[in-house]
Amino acid sequence: MQIDAFLAQRLRELRQAHGLTLEQLAERSGVSRSMISLIERQETSPTAAVLHKLADAFGLPLPALFTPPAPTPQPVARLADQPVWTDPASGYQRRQLTPGGVAAPVELVEVHFPAGQSVDFDIPAPRVGIEQQLWMLEGNMLITLAGAAEPQRWLLASGDCLAMTLGERITFHNPGPRSARYLLALTRSAAPSRRLP
DNA sequence: TGTAATTTGGACGGTAGATG
DNA sequence: CATCTACCGTCCAAATTACA
């Protein structure tokens, strides 16, 4: 199944499993109901920022939107079976490494980030706290983390590893001139930072 | 600067339940 | 059965954004 088709089905299933209408999910996620409807009908390719908001509305990390809740956990995710999703806005590509259905506390994602591109995740009141470690494999990335305190910024080079807690706003930027590649390890923290009713 | 794609809010039509 | 209301998802025009 194409990743967009899978995403559309997964989003609709998640929404219905939570008993939410388009309007309710729109209010909860900050994404308009029209946009959610378009995604569910595969009539648009949502940006990473939009998907990040939707995942957060379900209390899930972004990679969870690309992995099916497999009834029987598979210990191996073959390269050919790993879902790859490309952000239409920036062209950045994320490959879901962790096998589906595995109840592991860690999720692994490989990211290819085009030179000169940026991706901005901005969620005013995140529902789910996510701990994340970023291991640079190739190239450079500039990570800016903005929360309640002063913004923090790190320029990462090949081999560097950054551990961070996702705050309200995080910007990934590849200053170029080469495309970057890195590994993300994500865990959901025990205590979500804040939660709306 | 023009074009294409994404995103939004209002308008619209379909459906289910309540009421007379 | 007809009508009304509420709710839901889709359609549409316009604004915004990215890119050549």
Short mmCIF file of C-alpha atoms (C1' of nucleotides) in Angstrom, two decimals:
data_model
loop_
_atom_site.label_atom_id
_atom_site.label_comp_id
_atom_site.label_asym_id
_atom_site.label_seq_id
_atom_site.Cartn_x
_atom_site.Cartn_y
_atom_site.Cartn_z
CA MET A 1 0.00 0.00 0.00
CA GLN A 2 1.22 3.49 -0.80
CA ILE A 3 2.27 5.47 2.24
CA ASP A 4 -0.36 8.17 1.57
CA ALA A 5 -3.10 5.55 1.32
CA PHE A 6 -1.90 3.93 4.51
CA LEU A 7 -1.71 7.28 6.26
CA ALA A 8 -5.24 8.14 5.15
CA GLN A 9 -6.62 4.87 6.46
CA ARG A 10 -4.61 5.06 9.67
CA LEU A 11 -5.77 8.59 10.39
CA ARG A 12 -9.42 7.71 9.86
CA GLU A 13 -9.08 4.61 12.03
CA LEU A 14 -7.41 6.56 14.81
CA ARG A 15 -10.03 9.29 14.69
CA GLN A 16 -12.91 6.82 14.77
CA ALA A 17 -11.23 4.75 17.50
CA HIS A 18 -11.11 7.91 19.61
CA GLY A 19 -14.75 8.61 18.76
CA LEU A 20 -13.87 11.97 17.25
CA THR A 21 -15.61 13.81 14.42
CA LEU A 22 -13.63 15.89 11.95
CA GLU A 23 -14.67 18.98 13.87
CA GLN A 24 -13.56 17.56 17.21
CA LEU A 25 -10.21 16.41 15.88
CA ALA A 26 -9.76 19.77 14.17
CA GLU A 27 -10.33 21.60 17.44
CA ARG A 28 -8.03 19.24 19.29
CA SER A 29 -5.20 19.33 16.78
CA GLY A 30 -5.37 22.84 15.41
CA VAL A 31 -5.70 21.46 11.89
CA SER A 32 -8.85 22.45 10.02
CA ARG A 33 -11.54 19.82 9.50
CA SER A 34 -11.33 20.37 5.75
CA MET A 35 -7.64 19.50 5.80
CA ILE A 36 -8.27 16.37 7.85
CA SER A 37 -11.00 15.34 5.41
CA LEU A 38 -8.65 15.91 2.47
CA ILE A 39 -5.93 13.78 4.07
CA GLU A 40 -8.38 10.98 4.83
CA ARG A 41 -9.54 11.00 1.21
CA GLN A 42 -5.95 11.16 -0.11
CA GLU A 43 -6.64 14.40 -1.89
CA THR A 44 -3.63 16.16 -0.46
CA SER A 45 -0.14 15.44 0.82
CA PRO A 46 0.03 16.86 4.32
CA THR A 47 3.21 18.53 5.55
CA ALA A 48 5.20 17.21 8.49
CA ALA A 49 3.98 20.09 10.64
CA VAL A 50 0.35 19.08 10.05
CA LEU A 51 0.99 15.40 10.74
CA HIS A 52 2.89 16.29 13.89
CA LYS A 53 -0.15 18.19 15.18
CA LEU A 54 -2.49 15.31 14.33
CA ALA A 55 -0.24 12.74 15.99
CA ASP A 56 -0.07 14.86 19.10
CA ALA A 57 -3.87 15.12 19.18
CA PHE A 58 -3.93 11.33 19.55
CA GLY A 59 -1.14 11.41 22.13
CA LEU A 60 1.20 9.67 19.72
CA PRO A 61 4.66 10.43 18.41
CA LEU A 62 4.78 11.16 14.70
CA PRO A 63 6.23 7.77 13.67
CA ALA A 64 3.16 6.05 15.12
CA LEU A 65 1.11 7.42 12.21
CA PHE A 66 3.20 5.34 9.82
CA THR A 67 3.18 2.05 11.68
CA PRO A 68 0.17 -0.26 11.77
CA PRO A 69 -0.84 -1.71 15.13
CA ALA A 70 0.22 -5.20 14.00
CA PRO A 71 -1.70 -7.96 15.79
CA THR A 72 1.37 -10.20 15.81
CA PRO A 73 4.60 -8.34 16.52
CA GLN A 74 7.29 -8.88 13.90
CA PRO A 75 10.84 -8.96 15.26
CA VAL A 76 12.34 -7.92 11.94
CA ALA A 77 11.41 -5.00 9.71
CA ARG A 78 13.06 -5.67 6.36
CA LEU A 79 14.40 -2.70 4.45
CA ALA A 80 11.82 -3.17 1.70
CA ASP A 81 8.98 -3.22 4.25
CA GLN A 82 9.98 -0.12 6.22
CA PRO A 83 7.50 2.71 5.58
CA VAL A 84 9.14 5.77 4.04
CA TRP A 85 7.41 9.09 4.12
CA THR A 86 8.48 12.30 2.37
CA ASP A 87 7.45 15.71 3.60
CA PRO A 88 6.08 17.54 0.54
CA ALA A 89 7.07 20.90 2.00
CA SER A 90 10.76 20.30 2.70
CA GLY A 91 11.46 17.03 0.92
CA TYR A 92 12.81 15.49 4.07
CA GLN A 93 12.40 11.75 4.21
CA ARG A 94 11.84 9.58 7.25
CA ARG A 95 12.14 5.82 7.29
CA GLN A 96 10.38 3.92 10.08
CA LEU A 97 12.92 1.37 11.30
CA THR A 98 11.22 -0.12 14.34
CA PRO A 99 9.12 -3.18 13.40
CA GLY A 100 5.38 -2.73 13.68
CA GLY A 101 3.55 -4.13 16.66
CA VAL A 102 6.61 -4.35 18.85
CA ALA A 103 5.85 -3.01 22.31
CA ALA A 104 9.30 -1.51 22.68
CA PRO A 105 9.79 1.71 24.63
CA VAL A 106 12.01 3.06 21.85
CA GLU A 107 11.20 3.89 18.25
CA LEU A 108 13.94 4.28 15.66
CA VAL A 109 13.66 6.50 12.60
CA GLU A 110 16.19 7.22 9.88
CA VAL A 111 15.95 10.69 8.37
CA HIS A 112 17.34 12.09 5.12
CA PHE A 113 17.26 15.88 5.23
CA PRO A 114 17.82 17.89 2.02
CA ALA A 115 20.41 20.69 2.09
CA GLY A 116 19.11 24.14 2.93
CA GLN A 117 15.69 22.91 4.08
CA SER A 118 13.89 23.53 7.36
CA VAL A 119 11.04 21.86 9.18
CA ASP A 120 9.24 23.62 11.99
CA PHE A 121 7.19 21.69 14.55
CA ASP A 122 5.01 24.02 16.57
CA ILE A 123 2.46 22.75 19.06
CA PRO A 124 1.22 25.30 21.60
CA ALA A 125 0.28 22.74 24.26
CA PRO A 126 1.73 19.31 23.49
CA ARG A 127 -0.30 16.35 24.77
CA VAL A 128 2.53 13.91 24.75
CA GLY A 129 6.05 14.40 26.08
CA ILE A 130 8.66 12.89 23.80
CA GLU A 131 12.28 12.21 24.65
CA GLN A 132 14.42 12.13 21.58
CA GLN A 133 18.04 11.40 20.72
CA LEU A 134 19.46 12.44 17.39
CA TRP A 135 22.62 10.78 16.12
CA MET A 136 24.16 12.52 13.12
CA LEU A 137 25.38 10.08 10.51
CA GLU A 138 26.21 12.40 7.60
CA GLY A 139 26.23 16.14 7.07
CA ASN A 140 25.16 18.83 9.52
CA MET A 141 21.93 19.82 11.22
CA LEU A 142 21.01 22.93 13.16
CA ILE A 143 18.45 22.17 15.89
CA THR A 144 16.60 24.97 17.63
CA LEU A 145 14.49 24.16 20.65
CA ALA A 146 12.16 26.88 21.93
CA GLY A 147 10.14 26.39 25.09
CA ALA A 148 9.28 28.55 28.04
CA ALA A 149 12.96 29.29 28.63
CA GLU A 150 15.49 30.84 26.30
CA PRO A 151 15.74 29.12 22.91
CA GLN A 152 18.52 26.57 22.70
CA ARG A 153 20.43 25.91 19.49
CA TRP A 154 22.88 23.21 18.49
CA LEU A 155 24.88 22.70 15.31
CA LEU A 156 25.48 18.98 14.90
CA ALA A 157 28.17 17.33 12.81
CA SER A 158 28.66 13.74 11.78
CA GLY A 159 28.99 11.52 14.85
CA ASP A 160 27.39 13.98 17.28
CA CYS A 161 24.47 12.82 19.39
CA LEU A 162 21.89 15.22 20.83
CA ALA A 163 19.44 14.24 23.57
CA MET A 164 16.45 16.49 24.04
CA THR A 165 12.92 16.70 25.33
CA LEU A 166 10.56 18.03 22.72
CA GLY A 167 9.17 21.34 23.86
CA GLU A 168 6.54 23.53 22.35
CA ARG A 169 8.53 24.40 19.29
CA ILE A 170 11.44 22.74 17.53
CA THR A 171 13.09 23.61 14.26
CA PHE A 172 15.21 21.23 12.21
CA HIS A 173 17.43 22.97 9.68
CA ASN A 174 20.10 21.64 7.36
CA PRO A 175 22.48 24.55 6.71
CA GLY A 176 23.90 22.63 3.76
CA PRO A 177 25.50 22.33 1.32
CA ARG A 178 25.10 18.55 1.57
CA SER A 179 22.01 16.57 2.44
CA ALA A 180 22.09 15.23 5.98
CA ARG A 181 21.29 11.82 7.36
CA TYR A 182 20.62 11.01 11.00
CA LEU A 183 19.06 8.45 13.29
CA LEU A 184 16.28 9.38 15.68
CA ALA A 185 15.49 7.38 18.79
CA LEU A 186 12.21 8.40 20.41
CA THR A 187 10.53 7.51 23.66
CA ARG A 188 7.39 8.84 25.22
CA SER A 189 8.20 10.39 28.56
CA ALA A 190 6.26 9.25 31.63
CA ALA A 191 4.76 12.62 32.38
CA PRO A 192 3.26 14.57 29.48
CA SER A 193 4.15 18.20 29.86
CA ARG A 194 0.60 19.54 29.69
CA ARG A 195 -2.79 18.38 28.60
CA LEU A 196 -5.88 20.14 27.39
CA PRO A 197 -9.30 18.93 28.58
"C1'" DT B 1 6.36 37.42 -10.95
"C1'" DG B 2 3.46 33.64 -12.30
"C1'" DT B 3 2.12 28.98 -11.11
"C1'" DA B 4 1.05 25.08 -8.36
"C1'" DA B 5 0.13 23.04 -4.04
"C1'" DT B 6 -1.36 23.46 0.70
"C1'" DT B 7 -4.56 25.15 4.06
"C1'" DT B 8 -8.58 27.41 5.78
"C1'" DG B 9 -13.49 28.78 6.87
"C1'" DG B 10 -18.01 29.05 5.14
"C1'" DA B 11 -21.53 26.88 2.30
"C1'" DC B 12 -23.87 22.91 1.06
"C1'" DG B 13 -26.15 18.36 0.89
"C1'" DG B 14 -27.09 13.92 3.17
"C1'" DT B 15 -28.62 11.35 7.16
"C1'" DA B 16 -30.66 10.17 11.62
"C1'" DG B 17 -33.65 11.17 15.32
"C1'" DA B 18 -37.50 13.76 17.41
"C1'" DT B 19 -42.00 15.70 17.02
"C1'" DG B 20 -46.74 16.53 15.56
"C1'" DC C 1 -45.83 10.76 6.64
"C1'" DA C 2 -43.99 15.43 6.68
"C1'" DT C 3 -41.19 18.61 8.89
"C1'" DC C 4 -37.70 20.29 11.79
"C1'" DT C 5 -33.26 20.12 13.94
"C1'" DA C 6 -28.68 18.64 14.76
"C1'" DC C 7 -24.78 16.63 13.18
"C1'" DC C 8 -21.47 15.07 9.85
"C1'" DG C 9 -18.48 15.01 5.82
"C1'" DT C 10 -17.57 17.17 1.42
"C1'" DC C 11 -17.20 21.03 -1.76
"C1'" DC C 12 -15.61 25.52 -3.00
"C1'" DA C 13 -13.42 30.00 -3.17
"C1'" DA C 14 -9.80 32.49 -1.27
"C1'" DA C 15 -5.49 33.15 1.29
"C1'" DT C 16 -0.95 31.57 1.95
"C1'" DT C 17 3.33 29.45 0.81
"C1'" DA C 18 6.97 27.42 -2.00
"C1'" DC C 19 9.28 27.33 -6.12
"C1'" DA C 20 10.88 28.02 -10.91
#
